[in-house]
Coordinates of C-alpha atoms and ligand atoms in Angstrom, one line a residue:
X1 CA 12.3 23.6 -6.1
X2 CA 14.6 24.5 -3.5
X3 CA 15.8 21.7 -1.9
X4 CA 19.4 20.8 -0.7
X5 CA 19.7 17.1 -0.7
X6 CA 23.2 15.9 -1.2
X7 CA 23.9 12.6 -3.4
X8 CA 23.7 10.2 -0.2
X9 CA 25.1 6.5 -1.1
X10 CA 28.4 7.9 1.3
X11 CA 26.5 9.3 4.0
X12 CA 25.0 5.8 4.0
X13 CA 27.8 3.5 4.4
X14 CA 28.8 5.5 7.5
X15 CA 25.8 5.6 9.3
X16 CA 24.4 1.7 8.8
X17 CA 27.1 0.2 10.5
X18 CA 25.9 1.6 13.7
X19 CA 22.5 -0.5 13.1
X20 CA 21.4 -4.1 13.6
X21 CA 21.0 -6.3 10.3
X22 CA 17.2 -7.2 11.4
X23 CA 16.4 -3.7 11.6
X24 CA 18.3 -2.6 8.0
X25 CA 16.4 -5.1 6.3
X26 CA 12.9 -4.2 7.8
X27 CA 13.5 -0.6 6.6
X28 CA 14.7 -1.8 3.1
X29 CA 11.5 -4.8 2.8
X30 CA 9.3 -1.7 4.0
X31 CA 10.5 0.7 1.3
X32 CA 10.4 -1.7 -1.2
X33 CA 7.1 -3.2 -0.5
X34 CA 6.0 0.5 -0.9
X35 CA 8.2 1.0 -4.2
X36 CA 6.3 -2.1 -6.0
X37 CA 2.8 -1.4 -4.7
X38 CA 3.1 2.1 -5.8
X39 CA 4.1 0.4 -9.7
X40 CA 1.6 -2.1 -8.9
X41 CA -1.6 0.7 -8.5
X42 CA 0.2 2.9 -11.4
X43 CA -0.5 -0.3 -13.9
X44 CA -3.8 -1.5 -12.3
X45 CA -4.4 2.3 -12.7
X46 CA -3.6 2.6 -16.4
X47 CA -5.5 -0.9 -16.9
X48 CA -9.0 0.7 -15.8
X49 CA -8.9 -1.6 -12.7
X50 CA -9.0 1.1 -10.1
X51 CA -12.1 3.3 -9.7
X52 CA -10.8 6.9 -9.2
X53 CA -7.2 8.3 -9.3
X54 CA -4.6 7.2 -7.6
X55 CA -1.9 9.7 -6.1
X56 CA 1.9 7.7 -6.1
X57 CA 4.1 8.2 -3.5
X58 CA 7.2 7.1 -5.4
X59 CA 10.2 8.9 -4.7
X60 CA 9.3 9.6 -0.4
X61 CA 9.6 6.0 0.6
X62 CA 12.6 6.9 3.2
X63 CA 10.1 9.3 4.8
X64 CA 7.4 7.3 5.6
X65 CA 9.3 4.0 6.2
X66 CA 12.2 6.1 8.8
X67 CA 8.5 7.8 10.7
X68 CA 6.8 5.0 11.0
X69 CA 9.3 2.7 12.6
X70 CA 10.5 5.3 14.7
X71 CA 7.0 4.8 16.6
X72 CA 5.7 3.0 19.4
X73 CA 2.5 0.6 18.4
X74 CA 0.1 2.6 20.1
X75 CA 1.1 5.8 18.7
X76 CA -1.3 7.3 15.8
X77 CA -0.6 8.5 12.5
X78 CA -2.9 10.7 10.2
X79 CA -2.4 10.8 6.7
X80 CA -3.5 12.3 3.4
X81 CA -4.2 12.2 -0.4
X82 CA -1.2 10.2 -0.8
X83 CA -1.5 8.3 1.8
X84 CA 0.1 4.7 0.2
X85 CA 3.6 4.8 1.9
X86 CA 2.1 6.0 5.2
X87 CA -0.4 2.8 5.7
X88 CA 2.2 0.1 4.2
X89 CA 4.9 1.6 6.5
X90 CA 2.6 0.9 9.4
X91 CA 2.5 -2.5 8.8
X92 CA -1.3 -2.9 7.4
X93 CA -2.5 -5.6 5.1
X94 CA -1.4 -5.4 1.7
X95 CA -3.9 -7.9 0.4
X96 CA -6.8 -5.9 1.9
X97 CA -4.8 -2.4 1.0
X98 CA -4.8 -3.5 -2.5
X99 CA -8.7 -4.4 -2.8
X100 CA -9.5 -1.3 -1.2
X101 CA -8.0 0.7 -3.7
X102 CA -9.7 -1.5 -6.1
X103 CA -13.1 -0.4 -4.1
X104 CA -13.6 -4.5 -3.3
X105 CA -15.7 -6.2 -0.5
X106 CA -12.7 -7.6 1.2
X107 CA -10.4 -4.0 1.2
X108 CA -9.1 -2.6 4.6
X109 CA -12.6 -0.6 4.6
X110 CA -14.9 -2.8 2.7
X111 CA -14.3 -0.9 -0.4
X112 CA -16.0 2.0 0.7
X113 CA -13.2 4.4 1.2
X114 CA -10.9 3.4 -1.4
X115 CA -7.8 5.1 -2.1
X116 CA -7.9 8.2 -0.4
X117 CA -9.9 6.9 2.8
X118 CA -7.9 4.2 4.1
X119 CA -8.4 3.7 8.3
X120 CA -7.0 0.8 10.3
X121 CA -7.7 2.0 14.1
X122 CA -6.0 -1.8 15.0
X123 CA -2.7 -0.2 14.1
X124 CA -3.0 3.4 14.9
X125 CA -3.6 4.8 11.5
X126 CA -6.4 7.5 11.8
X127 CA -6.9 8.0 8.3
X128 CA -5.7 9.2 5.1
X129 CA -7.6 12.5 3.9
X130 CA -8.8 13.5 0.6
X131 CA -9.1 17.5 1.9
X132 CA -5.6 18.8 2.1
X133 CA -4.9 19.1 5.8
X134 CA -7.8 17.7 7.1
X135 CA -6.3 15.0 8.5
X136 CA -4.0 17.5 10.8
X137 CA -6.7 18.5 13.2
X138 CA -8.0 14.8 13.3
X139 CA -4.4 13.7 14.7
X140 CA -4.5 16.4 17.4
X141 CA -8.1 16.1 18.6
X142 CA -7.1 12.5 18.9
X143 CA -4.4 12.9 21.2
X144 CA -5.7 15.6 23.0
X145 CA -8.5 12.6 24.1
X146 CA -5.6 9.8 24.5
X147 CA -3.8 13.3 26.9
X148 CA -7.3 13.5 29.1
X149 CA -7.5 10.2 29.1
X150 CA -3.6 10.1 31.0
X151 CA -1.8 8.0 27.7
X152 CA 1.8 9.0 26.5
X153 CA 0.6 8.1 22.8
X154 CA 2.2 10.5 20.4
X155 CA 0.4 11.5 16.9
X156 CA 2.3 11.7 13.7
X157 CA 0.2 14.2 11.5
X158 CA 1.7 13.9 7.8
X159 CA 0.6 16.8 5.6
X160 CA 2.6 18.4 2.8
X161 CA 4.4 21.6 1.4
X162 CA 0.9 22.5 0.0
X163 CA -1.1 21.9 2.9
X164 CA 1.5 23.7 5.3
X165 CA -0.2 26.9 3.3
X166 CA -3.8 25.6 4.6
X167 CA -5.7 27.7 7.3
X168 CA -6.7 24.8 9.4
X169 CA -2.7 23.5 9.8
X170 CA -2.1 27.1 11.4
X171 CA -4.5 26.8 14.2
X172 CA -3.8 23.3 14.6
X173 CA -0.4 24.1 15.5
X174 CA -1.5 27.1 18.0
X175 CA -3.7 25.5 19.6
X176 CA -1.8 21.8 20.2
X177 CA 1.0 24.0 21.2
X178 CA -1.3 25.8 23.6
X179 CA -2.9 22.5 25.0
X180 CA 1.1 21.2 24.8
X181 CA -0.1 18.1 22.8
X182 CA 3.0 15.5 22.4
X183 CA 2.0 16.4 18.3
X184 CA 4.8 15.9 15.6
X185 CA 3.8 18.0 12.8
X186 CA 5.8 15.8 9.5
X187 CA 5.4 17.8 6.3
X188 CA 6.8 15.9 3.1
X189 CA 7.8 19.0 1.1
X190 CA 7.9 17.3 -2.0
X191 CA 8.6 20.2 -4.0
X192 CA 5.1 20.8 -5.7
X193 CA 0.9 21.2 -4.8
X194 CA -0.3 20.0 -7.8
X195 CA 1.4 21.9 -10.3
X196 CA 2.8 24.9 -8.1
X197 CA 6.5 25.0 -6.7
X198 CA 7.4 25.1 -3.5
X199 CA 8.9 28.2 -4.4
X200 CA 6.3 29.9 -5.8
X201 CA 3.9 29.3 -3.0
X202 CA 5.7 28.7 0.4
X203 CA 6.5 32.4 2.2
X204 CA 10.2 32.3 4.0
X205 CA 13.0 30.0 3.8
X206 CA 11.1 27.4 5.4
X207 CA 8.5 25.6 6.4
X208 CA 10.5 23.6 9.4
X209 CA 10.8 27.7 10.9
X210 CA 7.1 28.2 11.4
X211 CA 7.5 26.6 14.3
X212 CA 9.2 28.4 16.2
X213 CA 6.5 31.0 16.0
X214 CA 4.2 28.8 17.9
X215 CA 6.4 28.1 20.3
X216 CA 7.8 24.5 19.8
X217 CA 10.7 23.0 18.1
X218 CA 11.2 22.4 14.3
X219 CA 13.9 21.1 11.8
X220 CA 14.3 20.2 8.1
X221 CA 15.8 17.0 7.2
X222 CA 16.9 15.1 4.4
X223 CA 13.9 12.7 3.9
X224 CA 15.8 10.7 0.7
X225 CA 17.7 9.0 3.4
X226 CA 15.5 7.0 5.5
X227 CA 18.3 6.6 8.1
X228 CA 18.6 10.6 8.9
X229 CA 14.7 10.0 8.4
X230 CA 14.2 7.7 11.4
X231 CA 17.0 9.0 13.3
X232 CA 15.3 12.8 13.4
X233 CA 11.9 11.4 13.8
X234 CA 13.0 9.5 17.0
X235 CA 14.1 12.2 18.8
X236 CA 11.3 14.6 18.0
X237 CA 8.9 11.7 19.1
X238 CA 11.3 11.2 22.0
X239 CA 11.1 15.1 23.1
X240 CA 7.2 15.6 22.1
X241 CA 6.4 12.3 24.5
X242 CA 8.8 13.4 27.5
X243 CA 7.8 17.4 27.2
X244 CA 4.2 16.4 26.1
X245 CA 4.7 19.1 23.1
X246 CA 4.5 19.9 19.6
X247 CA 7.5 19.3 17.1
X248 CA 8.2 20.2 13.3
X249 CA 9.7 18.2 10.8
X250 CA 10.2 19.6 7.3
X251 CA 11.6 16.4 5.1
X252 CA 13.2 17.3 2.3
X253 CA 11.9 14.9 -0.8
X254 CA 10.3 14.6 -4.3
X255 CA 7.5 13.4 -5.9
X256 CA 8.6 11.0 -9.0
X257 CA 5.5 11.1 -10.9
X258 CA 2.4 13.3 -12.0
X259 CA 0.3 14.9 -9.0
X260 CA -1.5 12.3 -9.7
X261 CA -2.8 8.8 -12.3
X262 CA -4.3 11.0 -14.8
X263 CA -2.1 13.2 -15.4
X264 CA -0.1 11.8 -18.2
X265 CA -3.1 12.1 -20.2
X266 CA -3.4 15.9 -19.6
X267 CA -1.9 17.0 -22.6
X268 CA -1.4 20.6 -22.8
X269 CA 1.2 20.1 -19.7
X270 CA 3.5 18.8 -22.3
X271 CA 3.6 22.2 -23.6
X272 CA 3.4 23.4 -19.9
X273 CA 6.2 21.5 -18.0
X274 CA 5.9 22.4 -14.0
X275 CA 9.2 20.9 -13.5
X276 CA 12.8 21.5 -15.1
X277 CA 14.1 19.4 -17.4
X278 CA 16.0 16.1 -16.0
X279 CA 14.8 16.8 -12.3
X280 CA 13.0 13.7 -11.7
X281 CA 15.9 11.5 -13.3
X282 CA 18.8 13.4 -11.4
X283 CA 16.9 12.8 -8.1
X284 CA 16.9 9.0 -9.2
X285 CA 20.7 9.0 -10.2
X286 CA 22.0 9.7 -6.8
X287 CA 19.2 10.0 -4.3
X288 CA 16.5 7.9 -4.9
X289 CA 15.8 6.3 -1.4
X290 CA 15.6 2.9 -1.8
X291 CA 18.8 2.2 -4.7
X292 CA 21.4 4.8 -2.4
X293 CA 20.1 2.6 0.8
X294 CA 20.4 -0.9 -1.2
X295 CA 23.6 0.1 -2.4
X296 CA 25.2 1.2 0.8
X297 CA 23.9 -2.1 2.5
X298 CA 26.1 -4.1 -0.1
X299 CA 29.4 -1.7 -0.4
X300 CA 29.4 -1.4 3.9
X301 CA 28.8 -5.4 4.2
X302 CA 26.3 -5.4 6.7
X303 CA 23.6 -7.4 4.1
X304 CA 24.4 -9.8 1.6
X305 CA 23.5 -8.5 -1.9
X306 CA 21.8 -12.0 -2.3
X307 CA 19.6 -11.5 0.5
X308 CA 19.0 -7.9 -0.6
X309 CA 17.6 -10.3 -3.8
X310 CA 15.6 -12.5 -1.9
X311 CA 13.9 -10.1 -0.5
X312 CA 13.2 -8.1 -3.6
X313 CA 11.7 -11.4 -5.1
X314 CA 9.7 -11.7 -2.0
X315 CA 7.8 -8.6 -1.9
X316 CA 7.2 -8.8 -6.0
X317 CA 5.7 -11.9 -5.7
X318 CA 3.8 -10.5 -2.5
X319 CA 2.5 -7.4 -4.5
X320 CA 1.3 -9.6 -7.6
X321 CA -0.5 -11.9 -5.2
X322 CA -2.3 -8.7 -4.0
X323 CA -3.1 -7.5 -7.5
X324 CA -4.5 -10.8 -8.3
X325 CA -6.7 -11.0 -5.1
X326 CA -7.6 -7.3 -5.5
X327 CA -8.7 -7.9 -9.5
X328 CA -10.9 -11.5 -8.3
X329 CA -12.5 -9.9 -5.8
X330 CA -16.3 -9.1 -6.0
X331 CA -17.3 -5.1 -5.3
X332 CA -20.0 -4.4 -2.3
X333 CA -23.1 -5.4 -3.3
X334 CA -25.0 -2.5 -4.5
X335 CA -27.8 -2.8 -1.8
X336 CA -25.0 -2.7 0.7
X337 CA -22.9 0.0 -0.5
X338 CA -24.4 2.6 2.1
X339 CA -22.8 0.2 5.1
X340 CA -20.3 1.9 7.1
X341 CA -20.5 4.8 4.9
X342 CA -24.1 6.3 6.6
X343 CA -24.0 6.4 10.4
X344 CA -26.9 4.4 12.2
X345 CA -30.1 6.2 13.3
X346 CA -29.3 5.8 16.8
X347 CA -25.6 6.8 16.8
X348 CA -24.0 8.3 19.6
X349 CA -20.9 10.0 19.9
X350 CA -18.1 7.5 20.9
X351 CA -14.7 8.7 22.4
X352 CA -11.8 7.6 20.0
X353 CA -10.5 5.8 22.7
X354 CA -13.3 3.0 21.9
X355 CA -11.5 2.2 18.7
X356 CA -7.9 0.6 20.6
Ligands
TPP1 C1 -8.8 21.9 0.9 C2 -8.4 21.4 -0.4 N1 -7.9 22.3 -1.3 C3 -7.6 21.8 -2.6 C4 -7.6 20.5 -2.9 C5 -7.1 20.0 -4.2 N2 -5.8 19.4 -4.1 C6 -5.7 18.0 -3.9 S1 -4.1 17.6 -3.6 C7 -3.6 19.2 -3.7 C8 -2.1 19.6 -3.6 C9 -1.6 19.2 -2.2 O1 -0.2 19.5 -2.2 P1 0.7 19.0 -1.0 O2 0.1 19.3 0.2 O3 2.1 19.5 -1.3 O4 0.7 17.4 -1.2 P2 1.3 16.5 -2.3 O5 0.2 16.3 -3.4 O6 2.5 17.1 -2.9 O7 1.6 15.2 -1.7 C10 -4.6 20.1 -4.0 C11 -4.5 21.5 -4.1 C12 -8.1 19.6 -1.9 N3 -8.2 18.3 -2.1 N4 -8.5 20.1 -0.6
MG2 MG1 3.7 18.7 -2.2

C-alpha cells in the first residue's frame, strides 16, 4: 500500500481555527454517527441479525463526511458496495438505514434493497451499487439529464481503487468529459479490492493522473483528514459547476476491517495475511479520522471536550435506538416481497428528473 498520509493531529489544529464551531461539530457528529453505525451493523452482523454481508466503511469517515458537506442539496451522489458512510453523510434516516440493512418493512427501501441498494432520490443519493463501478455511469447519465434539462446540479460518483481498473469507469470519464458534464469522479483508494493491493493492481503512480488523459483536472488528497477532505472537494465541485466539467479526486485512506462481514471466518487468510503486519493499528495511532479531528478540536479550543462528550453520548444512544427499531421490526410480507422490486406491466420510461 502506497500511500503517504502524514500523522495529522498538527495539521489539524492549524486548519480548524479558520472554521465556525457549528460547522466543526456537524463534521465530527457526522463522522461519528458513521463510526457507531458501522460497529453497530459489524455486531448485528456477527449476531445473525442482518441477511447478507455487510461491507464496513470504518477507517474513510473523513472522506465521505468532508464530500458530502461540501455539496449543495440538490446535487447527486452515487455510491457503491460500501456505501454506509456515503448515505449517513447525506443526511438520510438512520432508523430506516438501519432496518434496511436488516431487510425490514419500514427500511429506506422497504427492505428490498438492503445493504448494498440503498436510494433516497429526496436527498440526492442515486444509489449505492453492488457491481463495482456501476454506479459511475448512473451519476453521469443523471446529470447529463439535470444539463439538458438547464440545472447546475453537480454529481459526486464515489467508486474505489479497484473499480478505477473497471472498463465502464474509463468511458465514463471520456465520454462526460466529451459531453463536459460538471462530474467529480471521487475514488477512495483504500489500499485494497478485496484482497489485492493497490500496488499490485493499479498501473502508474496514480490514479488522480488518469485524468489528465481525458482532458480534465485531477488531484490526490489526504482523505484521513476530513478538513483537507472538504476543503479539496469544494473547489473541484466549485470548478466542475462554473466550467460545467469533469474533475478527479484520488483520497488517500484505509479500510480498517476485512473486505467485508465474513471474512473473519475465512480461515486460511490467517495463514495468507493481504496486509502487513501492524498496518491497520498504525493508521489508528496517528490518523484515524475521527480521534486526530476530536483531538485537535480540544488542544486548538474551538469545542469543549465536554461537548465533544455530549455528542458522542448522543449519537450512541441514537444508533442503539436504531438497532432496536431495526431488530422489532417485521420483514415484507412474503406475498409483497416482489413490490418495488418488479416494474409494473404498464411502465414507462420516466426522466430522472421525476424523482426531485
Ligand atoms: C463488476 C464486479 N466485479 C467484481 C465484483 C466482486 N467485488 C466486489 S467488491 C470488489 C472489490 C472492490 O474494490 P474497490 O473498488 O477498491 O472498493 P473497496 O471494496 O475497497 O471499497 C470486488 C472485486 C463485483 N461486485 N462487481
Ligand atoms: Mg479499495
Amino acid at each position: 500500500m502506497s500511500h503517504n498520509v502524514p500523522a495529522q493531529t498538527e495539521t489539524l489544529q492549524s486548519q480548524v481555527s479558520d472554521y465556525e464551531e457549528g460547522l466543526l461539530l456537524e463534521m465530527y457528529r457526522r463522522m461519528q454517527e458513521i463510526r457507531e453505525f458501522e460497529r453497530k451493523a459489524s455486531d448485528l452482523s456477527d449476531a445473525g441479525e442482518l441477511p447478507g454481508a455487510v461491507h464496513l466503511y470504518l477507517g474513510q469517515e473523513a472522506v465521505a463526511v468532508g464530500t458530502c458537506l461540501a455539496l449543495a442539496d440538490d446535487d447527486i451522489i452515487g455510491s457503491t458496495h460500501r456505501g454506509h458512510g456515503h448515505v449517513l453523510a447525506r443526511g438520510a434516516d438512520i432508523d430506516a438505514m438501519m432496518a434496511e440493512i436488516a431487510g425490514k418493512e419500514p427500511g429506506l427501501n422497504r427492505g428490498r434493497g438492503g445493504s448494498m441498494h440503498m436510494v433516497d432520490f429526496s436527498l440526492g443519493i442515486y444509489g449505492c451499487n453492488a457491481i463495482v463501478g456501476a454506479s459511475v455511469p448512473h451519476v453521469a447519465g443523471a446529470i447529463l439529464s439535470s444539463k439538458l434539462d438547464g440545472d447546475d446540479r453537480v454529481g459526486v460518483s464515489f467508486f474505489g481503487d479497484g473499480a478505477s481498473n473497471e472498463g465502464v469507469v474509463h468511458e465514463t470519464m471520456n465520454m462526460a468529459s466529451v459531453w463536459d458534464l460538471p462530474v467529480v469522479f471521487l475514488c477512495e483508494n483504500n489500499g485494497y479490492a478485496v484482497s489485492t493491493s493497490d500496488d499490485y493492481a493499479v498501473a502508474g503512480d496514480s490514479i488522480a493522473d488518469r485524468a489528465d488523459g481525458y482532458g480534465f483536472p485531477g488531484k490526490t488528497i489526504n482523505g484521513q483528514n476530513v478538513l483537507t477532505v472538504y476543503e479539496e472537494v469544494q473547489e473541484a465541485v466549485e470548478q466542475a459547476r462554473e466550467a460545467s466539467q469533469p474533475y478527479l479526486v484520488e483520497c488517500e485512506t484505509l479500510r480498517y476491517s476485512g473486505h467485508f462481514s465474513g471474512e473473519k471466518a475465512l480461515s486460511w487468510l490467517e495463514d495468507r495475511p493481504y496486509r502487513p503486519d501492524g498496518e491497520v493499528d498504525d493508521w489508528k495511532e496517528a490518523r484515524d479520522p475521527v480521534a486526530t479531528f476530536r483531538e485537535a478540536l480540544a488542544a486548538a479550543d474551538v469545542v469543549a471536550e465536554e461537548r465533544l462528550d455530549e455528542v458522542d453520548a448522543e449519537v450512541a444512544d441514537e444508533i442503539d435506538a436504531a438497532a432496536e427499531f431495526a431488530v422489532e421490526s417485521e420483514y415484507p410480507p412474503a406475498e409483497r416481497a416482489p413490490e418495488d422490486v418488479y416494474a409494473d406491466q404498464d411502465y414507462s420510461y420516466t426522466p430522472a428528473t421525476k424523482y426531485r
